[in-house]
CSV table of C-alpha atoms in Angstrom, one decimal:
chain,number,residue,atom,x,y,z
A,1,MET,CA,0.0,0.4,-0.3
A,2,THR,CA,1.3,3.7,-1.5
A,3,ALA,CA,1.1,6.3,1.5
A,4,PRO,CA,0.7,9.9,1.4
A,5,LEU,CA,3.3,10.8,3.7
A,6,ARG,CA,6.7,10.7,2.7
A,7,LEU,CA,9.9,11.7,5.1
A,8,SER,CA,12.7,12.4,2.2
A,9,LEU,CA,16.1,11.8,4.2
A,10,ASP,CA,19.6,12.8,2.6
A,11,THR,CA,22.2,10.4,2.3
A,12,SER,CA,24.3,13.2,1.8
A,13,ALA,CA,23.7,15.4,4.2
A,14,LEU,CA,23.7,12.9,7.1
A,15,VAL,CA,26.8,12.2,6.6
A,16,ALA,CA,28.1,15.2,5.7
A,17,ASN,CA,26.7,16.1,9.5
A,18,TRP,CA,28.7,13.2,11.0
A,19,ARG,CA,31.8,13.8,8.9
A,20,ALA,CA,31.6,17.9,10.7
A,21,LEU,CA,31.0,16.7,13.9
A,22,ASP,CA,34.0,13.4,13.3
A,23,ALA,CA,35.9,16.5,12.5
A,24,LEU,CA,35.0,18.9,15.0
A,25,SER,CA,36.1,15.8,17.6
A,26,GLY,CA,39.2,15.9,16.9
A,27,THR,CA,41.7,12.9,18.5
A,28,ALA,CA,38.0,11.7,19.3
A,29,ALA,CA,36.3,8.7,17.7
A,30,CYS,CA,32.6,9.8,17.4
A,31,GLY,CA,29.1,7.8,17.5
A,32,ALA,CA,26.3,7.9,16.4
A,33,ALA,CA,22.1,8.0,18.9
A,34,VAL,CA,20.7,6.5,17.6
A,35,LYS,CA,17.7,6.1,19.4
A,36,ALA,CA,14.2,6.8,19.3
A,37,ASP,CA,14.0,5.5,15.9
A,38,GLY,CA,17.5,7.4,14.6
A,39,TYR,CA,15.6,10.4,15.7
A,40,GLY,CA,12.4,9.8,13.6
A,41,LEU,CA,14.8,9.1,10.3
A,42,GLY,CA,14.7,4.6,10.8
A,43,ALA,CA,17.3,3.6,13.2
A,44,ARG,CA,17.9,1.3,9.7
A,45,GLY,CA,19.1,3.1,7.5
A,46,VAL,CA,21.4,5.2,10.1
A,47,VAL,CA,23.5,2.5,11.1
A,48,GLU,CA,23.6,1.1,7.0
A,49,ARG,CA,24.9,4.8,6.2
A,50,LEU,CA,26.9,5.7,8.8
A,51,ALA,CA,28.9,2.6,9.2
A,52,ALA,CA,30.0,3.0,5.4
A,53,ALA,CA,31.0,6.2,6.4
A,54,GLY,CA,33.2,5.2,9.1
A,55,CYS,CA,31.0,5.1,12.8
A,56,ARG,CA,32.1,2.6,15.3
A,57,ASP,CA,30.3,3.5,17.2
A,58,PHE,CA,26.6,3.8,18.7
A,59,PHE,CA,23.8,3.8,21.1
A,60,VAL,CA,20.1,2.8,22.1
A,61,ALA,CA,18.4,3.7,24.9
A,62,SER,CA,16.8,0.5,25.5
A,63,TRP,CA,17.1,-2.8,24.3
A,64,GLY,CA,14.0,-3.8,22.5
A,65,GLU,CA,16.1,-0.5,20.5
A,66,ALA,CA,19.0,-2.8,20.8
A,67,ALA,CA,17.7,-6.0,19.7
A,68,ALA,CA,16.3,-4.5,16.6
A,69,LEU,CA,20.2,-3.8,15.1
A,70,ALA,CA,21.8,-7.0,16.5
A,71,ASP,CA,22.3,-8.2,12.4
A,72,LEU,CA,24.4,-4.6,11.9
A,73,VAL,CA,26.5,-5.4,14.5
A,74,THR,CA,27.4,-9.0,12.9
A,75,ASP,CA,27.0,-7.8,9.1
A,76,LEU,CA,29.2,-3.7,9.9
A,77,HIS,CA,31.3,-5.1,12.6
A,78,VAL,CA,29.6,-1.8,15.1
A,79,ASP,CA,29.3,-1.3,18.6
A,80,LEU,CA,26.2,-0.7,20.2
A,81,SER,CA,25.9,0.6,23.5
A,82,VAL,CA,22.1,0.5,26.0
A,83,LEU,CA,22.5,3.8,27.5
A,84,HIS,CA,19.2,2.8,30.1
A,85,GLY,CA,21.5,0.0,31.4
A,86,VAL,CA,20.2,-3.4,32.2
A,87,ARG,CA,17.5,-4.4,34.1
A,88,ALA,CA,16.3,-8.3,35.2
A,89,GLU,CA,13.9,-8.3,32.1
A,90,ASP,CA,16.7,-7.8,29.4
A,91,MET,CA,19.3,-9.9,30.5
A,92,PRO,CA,18.3,-12.7,28.1
A,93,ALA,CA,18.6,-10.0,25.2
A,94,ALA,CA,22.0,-9.6,27.4
A,95,VAL,CA,23.8,-11.9,28.1
A,96,GLN,CA,23.8,-13.2,23.9
A,97,GLY,CA,26.9,-9.9,23.7
A,98,PHE,CA,25.3,-7.5,20.4
A,99,ALA,CA,25.7,-4.8,22.8
A,100,ARG,CA,26.9,-3.6,25.5
A,101,PRO,CA,24.9,-2.4,28.7
A,102,VAL,CA,25.7,1.2,30.3
A,103,LEU,CA,25.8,0.8,33.7
A,104,ASN,CA,23.6,3.4,35.6
A,105,THR,CA,23.1,1.7,39.1
A,106,LEU,CA,24.7,-0.2,42.0
A,107,GLU,CA,21.8,-2.9,41.6
A,108,GLN,CA,22.9,-3.0,37.7
A,109,ILE,CA,26.0,-3.5,38.2
A,110,ARG,CA,25.6,-6.0,41.0
A,111,ARG,CA,23.1,-7.7,38.4
A,112,TRP,CA,26.0,-8.1,35.4
A,113,ARG,CA,28.6,-9.1,38.2
A,114,ASP,CA,26.6,-11.9,38.9
A,115,ALA,CA,26.6,-12.7,35.5
A,116,GLY,CA,29.9,-12.4,34.3
A,117,GLY,CA,30.8,-8.9,34.5
A,118,GLY,CA,31.5,-9.0,30.6
A,119,ARG,CA,32.2,-6.0,28.6
A,120,CYS,CA,30.3,-3.6,29.5
A,121,ASP,CA,30.6,0.3,29.6
A,122,VAL,CA,29.7,3.1,32.6
A,123,MET,CA,27.6,6.0,33.6
A,124,VAL,CA,28.9,7.8,36.1
A,125,ASP,CA,26.5,11.5,37.3
A,126,THR,CA,28.7,14.1,37.7
A,127,GLY,CA,26.3,16.8,37.9
A,128,MET,CA,23.0,16.3,36.0
A,129,ASN,CA,21.5,14.5,38.4
A,130,ARG,CA,19.5,12.3,36.4
A,131,LEU,CA,21.9,8.5,35.8
A,132,GLY,CA,24.4,7.2,36.6
A,133,VAL,CA,26.6,6.1,40.4
A,134,SER,CA,28.5,8.8,41.6
A,135,SER,CA,32.0,9.9,40.8
A,136,GLU,CA,32.7,9.0,44.3
A,137,GLN,CA,31.9,5.7,44.3
A,138,VAL,CA,33.5,5.1,41.7
A,139,ALA,CA,36.4,6.9,43.0
A,140,ASP,CA,36.2,4.6,46.0
A,141,GLY,CA,36.4,1.4,43.5
A,142,LEU,CA,33.3,-0.2,42.5
A,143,LEU,CA,34.1,-0.4,39.5
A,144,ASP,CA,36.8,-2.4,39.7
A,145,GLY,CA,37.2,-5.8,38.3
A,146,LEU,CA,34.8,-4.6,35.9
A,147,ALA,CA,35.1,-4.5,31.9
A,148,ILE,CA,34.6,-1.2,31.2
A,149,ASP,CA,34.8,-0.3,27.7
A,150,THR,CA,33.4,3.5,28.2
A,151,LEU,CA,33.7,5.9,31.4
A,152,MET,CA,30.7,8.4,30.2
A,153,SER,CA,28.6,11.2,31.5
A,154,HIS,CA,26.3,13.8,29.6
A,155,LEU,CA,26.3,17.1,30.1
A,156,ALA,CA,23.0,19.1,31.4
A,157,CYS,CA,23.9,22.4,29.9
A,158,ALA,CA,25.7,22.3,27.2
A,159,ASP,CA,23.4,23.4,25.1
A,160,GLU,CA,24.0,27.7,27.0
A,161,ASP,CA,27.4,28.9,28.0
A,162,ALA,CA,26.8,27.5,31.3
A,163,ALA,CA,29.9,26.9,34.5
A,164,ALA,CA,28.3,24.4,35.3
A,165,ASN,CA,29.5,22.2,32.3
A,166,ALA,CA,33.6,22.5,33.1
A,167,ARG,CA,32.5,21.8,36.3
A,168,GLN,CA,31.3,18.4,34.5
A,169,ARG,CA,34.3,17.8,31.8
A,170,ASP,CA,36.6,18.1,35.5
A,171,ARG,CA,34.8,15.9,37.5
A,172,LEU,CA,34.7,13.1,34.3
A,173,GLU,CA,38.8,13.9,34.1
A,174,HIS,CA,39.5,13.2,37.4
A,175,LEU,CA,38.1,9.1,36.6
A,176,ARG,CA,41.0,9.0,34.1
A,177,GLY,CA,42.9,6.2,35.3
A,178,ARG,CA,41.0,5.6,38.7
A,179,THR,CA,39.1,2.3,36.6
A,180,SER,CA,39.6,0.0,33.6
A,181,ALA,CA,38.0,2.0,30.7
A,182,ARG,CA,40.1,2.1,28.0
A,183,ARG,CA,38.2,5.7,26.9
A,184,LEU,CA,36.1,8.8,28.4
A,185,SER,CA,33.0,9.9,26.7
A,186,LEU,CA,31.5,13.4,27.9
A,187,ALA,CA,30.0,15.4,24.8
A,188,ASN,CA,26.4,15.1,22.8
A,189,SER,CA,26.5,17.6,20.0
A,190,ALA,CA,26.3,20.6,22.5
A,191,GLY,CA,28.8,19.6,23.9
A,192,ILE,CA,31.5,18.6,20.7
A,193,ALA,CA,30.9,22.7,19.8
A,194,LEU,CA,32.1,23.7,23.0
A,195,GLY,CA,36.0,22.6,22.3
A,196,SER,CA,38.8,20.1,22.7
A,197,GLY,CA,38.1,20.4,26.0
A,198,TYR,CA,35.0,17.9,26.0
A,199,ALA,CA,35.4,15.2,23.7
A,200,PHE,CA,37.6,13.4,26.0
A,201,ASP,CA,38.3,9.9,23.6
A,202,LEU,CA,34.4,8.8,22.7
A,203,THR,CA,32.2,11.6,21.2
A,204,ARG,CA,28.3,10.4,21.1
A,205,PRO,CA,26.3,13.4,18.9
A,206,GLY,CA,22.3,13.2,18.2
A,207,LEU,CA,20.5,15.9,17.3
A,208,ALA,CA,22.8,17.9,14.8
A,209,LEU,CA,23.6,14.4,12.8
A,210,TYR,CA,20.3,14.8,11.9
A,211,GLY,CA,20.0,19.0,10.9
A,212,GLY,CA,19.9,20.3,14.8
A,213,VAL,CA,21.7,22.6,15.6
A,214,PRO,CA,22.4,23.1,19.8
A,215,ARG,CA,24.9,25.6,19.9
A,216,GLY,CA,24.8,28.8,17.1
A,217,GLU,CA,28.5,27.2,16.3
A,218,LEU,CA,26.6,24.5,14.7
A,219,ALA,CA,24.8,26.5,12.7
A,220,SER,CA,26.7,26.6,8.9
A,221,VAL,CA,27.9,23.0,9.7
A,222,VAL,CA,25.0,21.2,10.3
A,223,ARG,CA,22.4,20.3,6.9
A,224,GLN,CA,19.6,19.6,6.8
A,225,VAL,CA,19.2,15.6,6.4
A,226,ALA,CA,14.8,15.5,6.6
A,227,THR,CA,11.6,16.9,4.6
A,228,PRO,CA,8.5,16.4,4.7
A,229,GLN,CA,5.8,15.1,2.5
A,230,ALA,CA,2.3,15.3,2.5
A,231,GLN,CA,0.0,14.8,-0.8
A,232,ILE,CA,-3.0,16.9,-1.6
A,233,LEU,CA,-6.4,14.7,-0.8
A,234,GLN,CA,-8.7,17.8,-1.8
A,235,ARG,CA,-8.3,21.1,-4.1
A,236,ARG,CA,-11.6,23.0,-3.5
A,237,THR,CA,-11.8,27.3,-3.7
A,238,LEU,CA,-12.2,29.0,-0.4
A,239,GLY,CA,-14.8,32.5,-0.6
A,240,ALA,CA,-14.4,35.6,0.9
A,241,GLY,CA,-15.8,35.7,4.3
A,242,GLU,CA,-15.5,31.7,4.5
A,243,SER,CA,-13.2,30.5,7.7
A,244,ILE,CA,-12.0,26.5,7.8
A,245,GLY,CA,-11.1,23.7,10.2
A,246,TYR,CA,-11.3,23.5,13.2
A,247,ASN,CA,-12.6,26.9,15.4
A,248,ALA,CA,-12.3,28.3,12.0
A,249,LEU,CA,-8.8,29.9,13.2
A,250,TYR,CA,-8.5,31.9,9.7
A,251,THR,CA,-11.1,33.3,8.0
A,252,ALA,CA,-10.7,34.4,3.6
A,253,GLN,CA,-11.0,38.1,3.1
A,254,GLU,CA,-11.5,37.5,0.1
A,255,PRO,CA,-11.7,34.2,-2.1
A,256,ILE,CA,-8.4,31.7,-2.6
A,257,GLU,CA,-7.9,28.0,-3.7
A,258,VAL,CA,-6.7,25.9,-0.6
A,259,ALA,CA,-5.5,22.4,-0.7
A,260,ILE,CA,-6.4,19.4,1.5
A,261,LEU,CA,-2.8,17.8,2.2
A,262,ASN,CA,-2.8,14.1,3.6
A,263,ILE,CA,-0.8,15.2,7.5
A,264,GLY,CA,-1.1,16.8,10.4
A,265,TYR,CA,-0.3,15.4,14.3
A,266,ALA,CA,-1.0,12.2,14.4
A,267,ASP,CA,2.4,12.5,12.2
A,268,GLY,CA,4.4,15.3,13.9
A,269,TYR,CA,2.5,18.3,12.0
A,270,TRP,CA,2.3,19.2,15.2
A,271,ARG,CA,-0.3,21.8,16.0
A,272,GLY,CA,2.3,24.6,16.9
A,273,PHE,CA,2.1,25.3,12.8
A,274,THR,CA,-1.6,26.7,12.7
A,275,ASN,CA,-1.7,29.4,10.6
A,276,SER,CA,2.2,29.4,10.9
A,277,GLY,CA,3.7,26.3,9.3
A,278,CYS,CA,4.5,26.6,4.6
A,279,ALA,CA,4.4,24.9,2.1
A,280,ARG,CA,6.9,24.3,-1.3
A,281,VAL,CA,6.6,23.4,-4.4
A,282,GLY,CA,10.4,24.4,-6.0
A,283,ALA,CA,9.9,27.9,-5.2
A,284,ALA,CA,6.4,28.8,-4.6
A,285,MET,CA,4.6,29.3,-1.3
A,286,LEU,CA,2.1,28.1,0.5
A,287,PRO,CA,1.6,29.1,3.0
A,288,VAL,CA,-0.7,26.8,6.3
A,289,LEU,CA,-4.3,28.3,6.7
A,290,GLY,CA,-5.7,27.4,10.0
A,291,ARG,CA,-5.7,24.8,12.3
A,292,VAL,CA,-3.7,21.7,11.8
A,293,SER,CA,-5.6,18.5,12.8
A,294,MET,CA,-4.9,14.8,13.6
A,295,ASP,CA,-4.6,14.2,9.9
A,296,LEU,CA,-5.4,17.0,7.7
A,297,THR,CA,-4.0,20.7,7.4
A,298,ALA,CA,-4.6,23.1,4.7
A,299,ILE,CA,-2.7,25.2,3.0
A,300,ALA,CA,-3.2,27.8,0.0
A,301,VAL,CA,-2.3,27.0,-3.4
A,302,ASP,CA,-3.5,30.1,-5.2
A,303,ALA,CA,0.2,30.2,-6.2
A,304,LEU,CA,0.0,27.3,-8.2
A,305,PRO,CA,-3.1,26.8,-10.6
A,306,SER,CA,-2.1,23.9,-11.8
A,307,LEU,CA,-1.1,22.3,-8.4
A,308,GLY,CA,-4.6,19.5,-7.8
A,309,GLU,CA,-5.1,15.9,-5.8
A,310,GLY,CA,-2.9,13.4,-5.6
A,311,ASP,CA,0.4,16.6,-6.1
A,312,TRP,CA,3.1,15.8,-3.7
A,313,VAL,CA,4.3,19.4,-1.7
A,314,SER,CA,7.6,19.5,1.0
A,315,LEU,CA,7.3,21.5,4.3
A,316,ASP,CA,9.7,23.5,5.4
A,317,PHE,CA,11.0,21.6,8.3
A,318,ALA,CA,14.2,23.1,8.9
A,319,LEU,CA,14.9,22.4,12.3
A,320,PRO,CA,16.0,25.8,14.5
A,321,GLU,CA,13.2,28.0,12.1
A,322,ALA,CA,10.6,25.2,12.1
A,323,ALA,CA,11.3,24.7,16.2
A,324,ALA,CA,10.5,28.7,15.8
A,325,VAL,CA,7.7,28.9,14.5
A,326,SER,CA,6.1,26.1,16.5
A,327,GLY,CA,7.0,25.9,19.8
A,328,MET,CA,7.6,22.2,20.1
A,329,SER,CA,12.1,21.3,20.0
A,330,GLN,CA,14.4,20.5,17.9
A,331,TYR,CA,14.6,17.3,18.8
A,332,GLU,CA,10.3,17.0,19.9
A,333,LEU,CA,10.1,17.8,15.4
A,334,LEU,CA,12.2,14.8,14.7
A,335,THR,CA,11.1,12.2,17.7
A,336,GLY,CA,7.6,13.1,16.5
A,337,LEU,CA,7.4,12.3,12.7
A,338,GLY,CA,5.3,9.5,12.9
A,339,SER,CA,5.1,5.7,11.7
A,340,ARG,CA,2.6,6.5,8.5
A,341,PHE,CA,5.9,8.6,6.1
A,342,GLU,CA,7.6,6.3,3.8
A,343,ARG,CA,11.0,6.5,4.3
A,344,ILE,CA,13.1,7.6,1.7
A,345,TRP,CA,16.9,7.9,1.2
A,346,ALA,CA,18.3,9.6,-1.5
């Protein structure tokens, strides 16, 4: 069944973004966060393309996400880490060895030791107070005897010029050599932009890989990867004084040609684009009219008299600008892209 929605995905932009972030990472390896199904783009397609470009370290949130990529780990000779660690329910999958747990708690560490203590990563809390064991516990020998690949932490305020960034960096640096870990890792996308002092041995970008700009320093580096495209369901004329959509939020001052698109907030085209979003065909701008509803969005098509039922339009979705227009974060815009899109890599 052919979908009335397409997500056009730019391989060259994805690869260029990773290479740019890799270069900014200096001597550190540059990995890729592919949790939330590759930030909405499709994790398998992302892993395949970035592995071909040279990326070797990938990160997901859960063991379900890891299992969906297990064959690629073998076929592409890459490493996969599960950021949420390992619950008791995860152990049957975790002991198979296709991914490493990122151990976050005392109980997870005990559970992993009891299972034989194979290769793992460990999250240390340096100030975010979300996941991880304390730096004091690490310094006191909590991790002694574990086969740790990467000791990592996560920046809380990397998208801001906050004093907390340097404090977190210094706390992780003070743990260098205190464990068996062969690598230290701290920087996400925004952390990479903070400078070489944050790169350590491995960086873990996410948002910027997919076209997001978490800090201004990356604006000239990052390229847009994902563009939603929708098919026209109906073309109609809205008469002067007539309104369209829920709550009549747009009223025509004069007759206007309208197209109804097969896209709405169920697909991640949020209500924040109401009367503010825009579609395009070539150079023609086609503004959104009225309320974005669950499955349908109206646009003005006076600029294209030949545009009709069954034709395709692209939605403006450059992430910094789309976030400003919609009121949604760049992360929400990406991860909210729904399952009804046919994802097409070019």
